[in-house]
mmCIF file of C-alpha atoms in Angstrom:
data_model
loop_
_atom_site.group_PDB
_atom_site.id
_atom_site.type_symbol
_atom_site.label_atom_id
_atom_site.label_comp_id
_atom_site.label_asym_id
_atom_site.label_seq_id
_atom_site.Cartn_x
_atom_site.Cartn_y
_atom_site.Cartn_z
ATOM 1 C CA UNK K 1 -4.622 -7.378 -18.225
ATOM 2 C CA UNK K 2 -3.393 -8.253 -14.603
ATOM 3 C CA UNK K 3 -2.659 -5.604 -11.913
ATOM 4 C CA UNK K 4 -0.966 -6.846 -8.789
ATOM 5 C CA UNK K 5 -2.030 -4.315 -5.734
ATOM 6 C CA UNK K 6 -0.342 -3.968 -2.086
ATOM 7 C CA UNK K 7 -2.546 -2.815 0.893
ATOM 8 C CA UNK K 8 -1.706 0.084 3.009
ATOM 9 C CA UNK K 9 -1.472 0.347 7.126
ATOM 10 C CA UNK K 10 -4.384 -0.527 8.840
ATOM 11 C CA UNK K 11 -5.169 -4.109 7.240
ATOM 12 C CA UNK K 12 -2.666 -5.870 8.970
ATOM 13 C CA UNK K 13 -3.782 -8.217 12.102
ATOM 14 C CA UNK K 14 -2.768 -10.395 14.900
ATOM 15 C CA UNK K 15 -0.913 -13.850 13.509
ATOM 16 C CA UNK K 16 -1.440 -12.990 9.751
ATOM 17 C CA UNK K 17 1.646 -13.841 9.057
ATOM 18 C CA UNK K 18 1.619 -17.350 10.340
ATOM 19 C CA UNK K 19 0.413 -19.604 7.459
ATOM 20 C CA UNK K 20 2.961 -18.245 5.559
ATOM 21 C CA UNK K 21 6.056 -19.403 7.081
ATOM 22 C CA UNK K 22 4.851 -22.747 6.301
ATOM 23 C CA UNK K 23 5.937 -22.476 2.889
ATOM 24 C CA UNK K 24 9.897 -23.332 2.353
ATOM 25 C CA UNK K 25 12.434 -20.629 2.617
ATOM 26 C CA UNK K 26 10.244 -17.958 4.102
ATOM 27 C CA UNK K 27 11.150 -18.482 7.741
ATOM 28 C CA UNK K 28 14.559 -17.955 6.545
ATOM 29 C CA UNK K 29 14.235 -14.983 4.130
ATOM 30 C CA UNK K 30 12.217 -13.244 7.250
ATOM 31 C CA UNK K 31 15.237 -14.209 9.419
ATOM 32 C CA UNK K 32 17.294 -11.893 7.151
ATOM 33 C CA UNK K 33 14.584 -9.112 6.505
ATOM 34 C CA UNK K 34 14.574 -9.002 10.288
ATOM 35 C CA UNK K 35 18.332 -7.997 10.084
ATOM 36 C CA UNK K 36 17.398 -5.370 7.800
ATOM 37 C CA UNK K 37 15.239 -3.731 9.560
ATOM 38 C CA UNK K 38 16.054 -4.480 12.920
ATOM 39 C CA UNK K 39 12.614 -5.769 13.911
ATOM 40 C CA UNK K 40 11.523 -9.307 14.554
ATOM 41 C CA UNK K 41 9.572 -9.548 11.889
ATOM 42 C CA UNK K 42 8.299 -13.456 12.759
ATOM 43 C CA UNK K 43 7.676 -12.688 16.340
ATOM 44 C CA UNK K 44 5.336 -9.542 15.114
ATOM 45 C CA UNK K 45 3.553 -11.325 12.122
ATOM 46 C CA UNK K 46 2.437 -14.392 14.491
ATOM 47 C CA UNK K 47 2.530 -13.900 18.518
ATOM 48 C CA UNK K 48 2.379 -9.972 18.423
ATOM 49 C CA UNK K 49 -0.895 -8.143 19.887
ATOM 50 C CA UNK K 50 -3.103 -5.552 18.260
ATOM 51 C CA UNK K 51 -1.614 -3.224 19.895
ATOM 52 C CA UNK K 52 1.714 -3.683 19.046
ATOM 53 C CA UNK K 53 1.722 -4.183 14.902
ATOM 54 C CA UNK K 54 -0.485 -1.186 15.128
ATOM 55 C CA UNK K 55 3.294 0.887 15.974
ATOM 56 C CA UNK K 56 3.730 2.661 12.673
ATOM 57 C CA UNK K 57 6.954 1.761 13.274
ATOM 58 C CA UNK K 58 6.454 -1.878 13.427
ATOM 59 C CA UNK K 59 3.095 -1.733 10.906
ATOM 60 C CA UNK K 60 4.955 -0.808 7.592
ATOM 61 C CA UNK K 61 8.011 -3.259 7.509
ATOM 62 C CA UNK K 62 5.919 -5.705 8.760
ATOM 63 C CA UNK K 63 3.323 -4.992 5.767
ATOM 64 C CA UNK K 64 5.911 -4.669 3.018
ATOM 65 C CA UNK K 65 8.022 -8.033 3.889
ATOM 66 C CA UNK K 66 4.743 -9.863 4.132
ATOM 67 C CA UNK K 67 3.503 -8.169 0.510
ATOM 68 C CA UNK K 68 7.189 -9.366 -0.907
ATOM 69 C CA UNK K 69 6.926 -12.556 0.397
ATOM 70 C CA UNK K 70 3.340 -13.306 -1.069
ATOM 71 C CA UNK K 71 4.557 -11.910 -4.077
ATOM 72 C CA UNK K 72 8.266 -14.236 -4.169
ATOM 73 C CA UNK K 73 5.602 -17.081 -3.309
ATOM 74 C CA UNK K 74 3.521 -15.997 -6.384
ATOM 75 C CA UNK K 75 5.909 -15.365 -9.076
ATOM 76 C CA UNK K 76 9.475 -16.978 -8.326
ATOM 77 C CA UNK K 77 11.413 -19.426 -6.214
ATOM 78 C CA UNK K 78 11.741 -18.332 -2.101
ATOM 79 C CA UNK K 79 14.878 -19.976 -1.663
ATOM 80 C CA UNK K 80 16.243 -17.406 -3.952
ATOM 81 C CA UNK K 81 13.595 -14.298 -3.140
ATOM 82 C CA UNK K 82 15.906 -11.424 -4.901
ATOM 83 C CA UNK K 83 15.576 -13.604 -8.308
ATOM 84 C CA UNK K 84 11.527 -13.184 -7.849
ATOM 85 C CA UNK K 85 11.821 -9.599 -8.114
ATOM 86 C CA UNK K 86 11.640 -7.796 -10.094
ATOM 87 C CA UNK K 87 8.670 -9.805 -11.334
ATOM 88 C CA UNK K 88 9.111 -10.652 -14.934
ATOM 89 C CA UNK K 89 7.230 -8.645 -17.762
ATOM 90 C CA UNK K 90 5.285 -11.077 -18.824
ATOM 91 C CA UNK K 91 3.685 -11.820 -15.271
ATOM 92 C CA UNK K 92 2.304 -8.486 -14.705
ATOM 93 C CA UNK K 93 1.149 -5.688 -16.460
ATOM 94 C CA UNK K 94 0.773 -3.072 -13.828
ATOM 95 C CA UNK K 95 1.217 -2.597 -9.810
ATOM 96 C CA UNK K 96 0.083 -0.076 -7.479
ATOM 97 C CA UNK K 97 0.629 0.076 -4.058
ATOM 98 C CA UNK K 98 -1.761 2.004 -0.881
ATOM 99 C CA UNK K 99 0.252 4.153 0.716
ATOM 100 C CA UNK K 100 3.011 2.322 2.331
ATOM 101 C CA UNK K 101 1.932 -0.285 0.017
ATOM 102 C CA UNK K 102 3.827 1.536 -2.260
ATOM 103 C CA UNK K 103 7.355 0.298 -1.013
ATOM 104 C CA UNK K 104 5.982 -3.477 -2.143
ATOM 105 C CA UNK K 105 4.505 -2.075 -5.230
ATOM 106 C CA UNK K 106 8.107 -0.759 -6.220
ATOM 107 C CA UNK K 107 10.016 -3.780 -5.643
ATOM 108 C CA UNK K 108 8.026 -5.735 -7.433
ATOM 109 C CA UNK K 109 8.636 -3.029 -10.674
ATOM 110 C CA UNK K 110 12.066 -3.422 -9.904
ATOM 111 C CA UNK K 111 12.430 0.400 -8.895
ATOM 112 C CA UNK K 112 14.002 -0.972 -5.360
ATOM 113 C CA UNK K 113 15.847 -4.512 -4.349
ATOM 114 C CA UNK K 114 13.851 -5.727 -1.714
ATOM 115 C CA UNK K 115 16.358 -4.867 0.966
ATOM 116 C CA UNK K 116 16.419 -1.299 0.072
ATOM 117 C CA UNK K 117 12.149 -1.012 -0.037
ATOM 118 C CA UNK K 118 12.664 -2.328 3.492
ATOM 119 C CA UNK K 119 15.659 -0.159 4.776
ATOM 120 C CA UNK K 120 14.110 2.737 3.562
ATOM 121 C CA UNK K 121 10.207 1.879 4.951
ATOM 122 C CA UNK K 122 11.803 1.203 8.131
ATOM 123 C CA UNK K 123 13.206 5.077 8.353
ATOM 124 C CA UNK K 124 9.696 5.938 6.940
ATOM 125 C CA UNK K 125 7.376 4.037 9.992
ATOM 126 C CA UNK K 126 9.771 5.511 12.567
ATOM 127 C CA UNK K 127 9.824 8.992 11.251
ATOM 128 C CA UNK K 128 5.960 8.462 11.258
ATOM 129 C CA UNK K 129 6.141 7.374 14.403
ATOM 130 C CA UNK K 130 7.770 10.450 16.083
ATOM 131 C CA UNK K 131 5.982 12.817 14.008
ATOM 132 C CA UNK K 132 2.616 11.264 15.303
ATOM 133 C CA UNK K 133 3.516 11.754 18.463
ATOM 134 C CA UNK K 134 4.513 15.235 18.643
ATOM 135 C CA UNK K 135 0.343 16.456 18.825
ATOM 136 C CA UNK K 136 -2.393 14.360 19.219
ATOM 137 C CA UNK K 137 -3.981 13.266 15.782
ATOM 138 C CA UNK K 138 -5.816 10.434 13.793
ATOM 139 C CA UNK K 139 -7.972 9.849 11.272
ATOM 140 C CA UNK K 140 -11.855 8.952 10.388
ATOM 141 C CA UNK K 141 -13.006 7.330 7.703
ATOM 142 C CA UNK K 142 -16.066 9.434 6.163
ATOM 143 C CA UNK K 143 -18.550 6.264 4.314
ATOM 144 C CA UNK K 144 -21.251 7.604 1.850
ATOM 145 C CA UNK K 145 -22.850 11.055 1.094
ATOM 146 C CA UNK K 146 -21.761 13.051 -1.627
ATOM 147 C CA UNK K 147 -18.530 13.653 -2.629
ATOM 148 C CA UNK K 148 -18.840 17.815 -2.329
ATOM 149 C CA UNK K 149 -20.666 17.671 0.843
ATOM 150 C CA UNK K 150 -17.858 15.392 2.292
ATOM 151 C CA UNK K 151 -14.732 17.056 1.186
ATOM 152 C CA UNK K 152 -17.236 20.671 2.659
ATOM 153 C CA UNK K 153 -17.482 19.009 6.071
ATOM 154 C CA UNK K 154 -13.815 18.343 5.965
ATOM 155 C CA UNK K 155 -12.486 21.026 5.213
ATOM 156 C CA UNK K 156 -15.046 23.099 7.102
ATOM 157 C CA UNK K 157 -13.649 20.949 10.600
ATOM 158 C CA UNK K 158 -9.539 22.427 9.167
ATOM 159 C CA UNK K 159 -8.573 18.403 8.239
ATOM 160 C CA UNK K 160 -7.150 16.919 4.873
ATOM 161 C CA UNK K 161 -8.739 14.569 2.810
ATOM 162 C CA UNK K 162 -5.894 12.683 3.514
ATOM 163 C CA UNK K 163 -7.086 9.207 1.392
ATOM 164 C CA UNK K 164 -9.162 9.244 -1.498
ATOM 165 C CA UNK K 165 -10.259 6.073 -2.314
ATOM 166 C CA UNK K 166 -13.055 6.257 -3.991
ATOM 167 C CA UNK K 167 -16.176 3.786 -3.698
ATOM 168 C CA UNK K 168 -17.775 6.556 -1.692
ATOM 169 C CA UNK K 169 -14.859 6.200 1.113
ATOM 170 C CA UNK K 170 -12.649 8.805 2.196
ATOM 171 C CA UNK K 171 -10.581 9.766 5.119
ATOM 172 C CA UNK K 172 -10.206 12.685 7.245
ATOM 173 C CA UNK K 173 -7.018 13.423 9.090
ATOM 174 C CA UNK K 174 -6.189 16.357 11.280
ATOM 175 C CA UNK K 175 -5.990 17.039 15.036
ATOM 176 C CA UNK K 176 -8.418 15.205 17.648
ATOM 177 C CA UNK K 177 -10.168 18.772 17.987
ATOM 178 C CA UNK K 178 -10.591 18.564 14.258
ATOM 179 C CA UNK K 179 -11.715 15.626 14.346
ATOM 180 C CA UNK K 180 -14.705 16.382 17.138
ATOM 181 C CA UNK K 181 -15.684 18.838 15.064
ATOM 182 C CA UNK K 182 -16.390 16.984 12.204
ATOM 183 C CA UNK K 183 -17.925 14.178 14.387
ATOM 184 C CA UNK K 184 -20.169 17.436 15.652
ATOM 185 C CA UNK K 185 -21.097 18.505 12.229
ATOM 186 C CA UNK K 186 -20.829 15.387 9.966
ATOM 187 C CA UNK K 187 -21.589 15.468 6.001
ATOM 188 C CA UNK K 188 -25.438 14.338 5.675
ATOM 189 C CA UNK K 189 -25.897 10.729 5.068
ATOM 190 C CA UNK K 190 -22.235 9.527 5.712
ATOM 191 C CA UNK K 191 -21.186 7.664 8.487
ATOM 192 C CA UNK K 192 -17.978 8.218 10.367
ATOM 193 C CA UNK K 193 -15.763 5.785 11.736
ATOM 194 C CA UNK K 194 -12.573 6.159 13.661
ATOM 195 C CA UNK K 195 -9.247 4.322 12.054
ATOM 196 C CA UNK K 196 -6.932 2.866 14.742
ATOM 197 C CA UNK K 197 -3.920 4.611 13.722
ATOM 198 C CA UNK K 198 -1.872 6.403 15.370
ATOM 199 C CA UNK K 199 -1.677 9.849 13.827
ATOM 200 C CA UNK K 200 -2.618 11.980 10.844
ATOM 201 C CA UNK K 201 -0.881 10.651 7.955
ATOM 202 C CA UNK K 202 -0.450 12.191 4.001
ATOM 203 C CA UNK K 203 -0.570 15.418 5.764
ATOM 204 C CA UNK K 204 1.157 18.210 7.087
ATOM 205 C CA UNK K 205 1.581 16.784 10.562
ATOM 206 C CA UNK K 206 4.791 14.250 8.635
ATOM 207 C CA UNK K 207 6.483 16.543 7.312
ATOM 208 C CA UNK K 208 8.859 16.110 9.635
ATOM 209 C CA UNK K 209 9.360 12.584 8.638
ATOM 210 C CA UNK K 210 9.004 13.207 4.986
ATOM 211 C CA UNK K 211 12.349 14.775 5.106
ATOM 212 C CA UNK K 212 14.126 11.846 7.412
ATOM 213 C CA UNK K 213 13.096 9.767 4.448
ATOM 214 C CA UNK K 214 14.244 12.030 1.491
ATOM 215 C CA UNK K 215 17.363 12.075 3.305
ATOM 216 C CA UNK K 216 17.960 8.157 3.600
ATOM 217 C CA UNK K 217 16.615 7.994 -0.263
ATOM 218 C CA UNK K 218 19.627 10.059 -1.450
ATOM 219 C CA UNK K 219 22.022 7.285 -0.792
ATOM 220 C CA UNK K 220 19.785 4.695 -2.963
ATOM 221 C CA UNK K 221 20.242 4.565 -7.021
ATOM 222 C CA UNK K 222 16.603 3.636 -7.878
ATOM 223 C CA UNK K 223 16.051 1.680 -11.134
ATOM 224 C CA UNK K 224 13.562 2.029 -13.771
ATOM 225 C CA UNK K 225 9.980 0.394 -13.797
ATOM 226 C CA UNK K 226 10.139 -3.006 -15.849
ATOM 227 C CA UNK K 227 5.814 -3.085 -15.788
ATOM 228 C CA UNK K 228 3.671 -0.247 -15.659
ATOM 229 C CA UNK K 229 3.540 1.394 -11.853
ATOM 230 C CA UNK K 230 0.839 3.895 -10.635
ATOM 231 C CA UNK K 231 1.523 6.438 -8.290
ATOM 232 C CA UNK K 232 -0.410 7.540 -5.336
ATOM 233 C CA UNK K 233 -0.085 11.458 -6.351
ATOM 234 C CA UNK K 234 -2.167 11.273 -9.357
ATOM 235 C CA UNK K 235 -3.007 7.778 -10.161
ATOM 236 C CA UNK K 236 -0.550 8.413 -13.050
ATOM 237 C CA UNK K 237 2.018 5.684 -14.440
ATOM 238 C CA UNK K 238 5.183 6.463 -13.755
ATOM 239 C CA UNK K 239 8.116 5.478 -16.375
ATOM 240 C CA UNK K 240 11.559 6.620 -14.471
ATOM 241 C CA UNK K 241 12.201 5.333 -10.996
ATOM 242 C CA UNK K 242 13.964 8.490 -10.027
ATOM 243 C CA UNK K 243 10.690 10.226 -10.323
ATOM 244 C CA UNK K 244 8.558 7.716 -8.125
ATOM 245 C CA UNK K 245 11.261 7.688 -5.462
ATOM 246 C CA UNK K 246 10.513 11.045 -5.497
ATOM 247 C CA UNK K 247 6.766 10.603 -5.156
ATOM 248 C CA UNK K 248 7.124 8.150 -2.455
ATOM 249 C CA UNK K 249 8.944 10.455 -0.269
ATOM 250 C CA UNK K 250 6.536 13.526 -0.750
ATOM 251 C CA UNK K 251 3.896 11.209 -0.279
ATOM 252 C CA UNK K 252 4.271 11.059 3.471
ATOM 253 C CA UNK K 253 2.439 14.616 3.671
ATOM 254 C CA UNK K 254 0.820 14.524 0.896
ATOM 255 C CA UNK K 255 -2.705 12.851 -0.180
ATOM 256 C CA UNK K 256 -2.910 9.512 -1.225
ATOM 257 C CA UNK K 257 -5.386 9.361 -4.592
ATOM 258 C CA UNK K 258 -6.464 5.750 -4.673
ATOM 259 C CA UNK K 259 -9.582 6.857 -6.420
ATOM 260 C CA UNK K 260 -7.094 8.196 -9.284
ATOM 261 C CA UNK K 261 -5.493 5.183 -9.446
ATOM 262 C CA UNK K 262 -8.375 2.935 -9.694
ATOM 263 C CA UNK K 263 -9.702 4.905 -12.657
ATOM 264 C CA UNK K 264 -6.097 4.569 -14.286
ATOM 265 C CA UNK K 265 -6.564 1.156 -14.117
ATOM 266 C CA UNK K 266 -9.984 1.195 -15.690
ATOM 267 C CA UNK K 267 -8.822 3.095 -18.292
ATOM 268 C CA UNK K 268 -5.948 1.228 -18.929
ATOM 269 C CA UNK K 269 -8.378 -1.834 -19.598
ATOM 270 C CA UNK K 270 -7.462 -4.208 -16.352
ATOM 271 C CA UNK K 271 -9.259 -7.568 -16.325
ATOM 272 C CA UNK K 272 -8.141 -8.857 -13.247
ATOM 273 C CA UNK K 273 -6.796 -7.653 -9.501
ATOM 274 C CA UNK K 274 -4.542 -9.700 -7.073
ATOM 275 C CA UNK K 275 -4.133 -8.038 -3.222
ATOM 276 C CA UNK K 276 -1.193 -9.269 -2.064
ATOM 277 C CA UNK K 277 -1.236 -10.429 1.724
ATOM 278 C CA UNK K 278 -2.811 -8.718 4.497
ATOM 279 C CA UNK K 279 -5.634 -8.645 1.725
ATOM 280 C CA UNK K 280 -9.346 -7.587 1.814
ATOM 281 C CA UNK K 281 -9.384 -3.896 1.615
ATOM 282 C CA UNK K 282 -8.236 -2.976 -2.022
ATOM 283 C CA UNK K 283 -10.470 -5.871 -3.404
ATOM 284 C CA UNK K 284 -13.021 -4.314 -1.494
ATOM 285 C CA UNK K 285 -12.932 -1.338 -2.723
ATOM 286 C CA UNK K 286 -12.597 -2.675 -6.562
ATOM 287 C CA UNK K 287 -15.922 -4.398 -6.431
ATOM 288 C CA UNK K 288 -17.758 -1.010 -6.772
ATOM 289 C CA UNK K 289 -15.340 1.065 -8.745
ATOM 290 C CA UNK K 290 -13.976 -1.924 -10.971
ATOM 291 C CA UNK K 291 -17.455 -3.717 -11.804
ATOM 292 C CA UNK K 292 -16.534 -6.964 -14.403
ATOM 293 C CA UNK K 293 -12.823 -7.404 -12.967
ATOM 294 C CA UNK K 294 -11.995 -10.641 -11.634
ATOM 295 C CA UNK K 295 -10.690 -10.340 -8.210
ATOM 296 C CA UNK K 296 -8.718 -12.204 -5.454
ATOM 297 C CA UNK K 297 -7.573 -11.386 -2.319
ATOM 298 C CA UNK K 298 -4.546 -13.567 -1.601
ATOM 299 C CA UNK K 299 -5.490 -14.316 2.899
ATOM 300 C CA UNK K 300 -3.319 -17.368 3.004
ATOM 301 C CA UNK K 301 -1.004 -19.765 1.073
ATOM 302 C CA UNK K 302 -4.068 -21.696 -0.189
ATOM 303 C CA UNK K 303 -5.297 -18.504 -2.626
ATOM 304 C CA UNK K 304 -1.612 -18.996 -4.605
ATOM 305 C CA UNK K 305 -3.236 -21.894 -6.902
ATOM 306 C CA UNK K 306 -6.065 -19.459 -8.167
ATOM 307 C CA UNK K 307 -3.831 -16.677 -8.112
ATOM 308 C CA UNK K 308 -1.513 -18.414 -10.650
ATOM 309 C CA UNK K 309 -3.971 -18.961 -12.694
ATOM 310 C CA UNK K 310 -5.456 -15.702 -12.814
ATOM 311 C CA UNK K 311 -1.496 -14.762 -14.251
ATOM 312 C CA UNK K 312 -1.929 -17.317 -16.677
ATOM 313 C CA UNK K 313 -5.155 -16.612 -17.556
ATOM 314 C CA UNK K 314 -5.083 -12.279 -17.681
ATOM 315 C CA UNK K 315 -1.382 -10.910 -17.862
ATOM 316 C CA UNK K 316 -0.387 -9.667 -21.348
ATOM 317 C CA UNK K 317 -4.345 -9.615 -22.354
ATOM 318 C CA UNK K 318 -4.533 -6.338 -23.144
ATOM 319 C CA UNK K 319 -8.401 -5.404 -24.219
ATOM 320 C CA UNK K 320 -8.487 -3.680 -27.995
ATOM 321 C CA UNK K 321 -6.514 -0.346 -27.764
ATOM 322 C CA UNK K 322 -4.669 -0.870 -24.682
ATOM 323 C CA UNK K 323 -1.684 -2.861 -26.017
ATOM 324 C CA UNK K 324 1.422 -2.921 -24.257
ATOM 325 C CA UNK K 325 3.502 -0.239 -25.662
ATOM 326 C CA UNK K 326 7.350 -0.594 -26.696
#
């Protein structure tokens, strides 16, 4: 059973987008993606600085064109990109997406044309954007100790436990004074590490952006998943696109349960995991909570060959009681 995963903010980096535009029809397809969104997409996936694909509002575009690209690249023809996606059936058995990863994660289930995932994660970053800079806040990553003392600490400093994504990892997000105070009175043997983002995301602090989004998603007609596709509220499949629209708008202030998801995906009997480009932190995480899958973290055109054959190998395997249904 294959699940196809799309990272979240944070794992993008300077020039990762380079070695793709290599490959025929991408420079192209970015040329109208940049149109879309009105960002130059090219310029930020290969000359841009740190600094500036770390802009919320530049980050998630940038993160879901790159994850459709990879996945066009992977599963259909890039001179005709919209015919790739949805990905057929037979290709995939599930998707899930981090966070913002989400947008990728629902084009590829056919919930949202490609254009639309990009329209409407292009109101999301910039509603981000403006909410994170109406009070100064961020995030930490809390590593190790256990899982009650953690969540304690947090919530002891006033933050949300803003990502849980299991593996013993999970993020605080709040107010730099929050913050402090956690760093001041830390969970006992966890280690704290700052995430260069540029506010307190899945929390309260979006709100405001949560509902610039819900208003841009009224004017979309979403479709229905055509492969199974988790949701970030509850780890839970979702069957009706309406309904993970939905969660993708609340999801702005609201946790993101990656830990739920992963043990949906146990459950559901996956044998194999491909990150889509920017890769390396889902896959991460999967080699503790997913022990046995086979995993690859697509980094650069040259992964496609073993990712193909990963599809051939693992989609519509399904381990003894987890058959497809319908």
């Amino acid at each position: 059973m294959l699940v196809i995963v799309a990272p979240g903010q944070g794992a993008q980096a300077p020039g990762f987008l380079s070695p793709w535009l290599e490959l025929p029809g991408v420079p192209a397809q970015f040329a109208t993606w940049s149109e879309v969104t009105g960002l130059d997409l090219v310029r930020y996936g290969t000359v841009a600085d740190g600094d500036e694909i770390r802009d919320t509002a530049v980050a998630q575009p940038l993160l879901v064109s790159a994850g459709l690209a990879v996945a066009s690249a992977l599963f259909g023809p890039l001179s005709d990109v919209d015919s790739a996606l949805p990905v057929d059936p037979g290709l995939v058995d599930a998707t899930a997406g981090h966070s913002v990863g989400e947008f990728t994660a629902a084009a590829i289930a056919g919930v949202l044309s490609p254009e639309d995932a990009l329209t409407l994660v292009t109101e999301r970053g910039r509603g981000m954007a403006e909410a994170a800079a109406r009070t100064e806040t961020g995030m930490t990553a809390v590593l190790g100790g256990k899982r009650e003392d953690v969540l304690a600490a947090i919530e002891a400093a006033g933050l949300t436990a803003a990502n849980d994504n299991g593996s013993g990892q999970i993020v605080a997000a709040g107010t730099t004074e929050q913050l402090a105070a956690l760093a001041e009175a830390p969970p006992e043997r966890a280690r704290l590490r700052s995430l260069s983002v540029a506010g307190a995301f899945h929390t309260e602090h979006m709100a405001p952006a949560m509902e610039r989004v819900r208003k841009a998603a009224r004017s979309l007609s979403p479709g229905d998943p055509t492969v199974r596709l988790l949701s970030n509220a509850d780890g839970a499949v979702v069957e009706e696109g309406s309904e993970y629209l939905d969660h993708m708008v609340t999801q702005i202030s609201s946790p993101v349960r990656w830990d739920a998801c992963t043990q949906t995906l146990a459950d559901l009997g996956v044998t194999a995991l491909i990150e889509l480009t920017p890769a390396g932190t889902l896959t991460g995480l999967a080699k503790r909570a997913l022990r046995g899958v086979e995993l690859l973290a697509i980094k650069s055109p040259d992964d496609l060959e073993r990712a193909r054959a990963l599809v051939k190998e693992h989609a519509g395997v399904f381990p003894s009681g987890t058959e497809q249904e319908g």
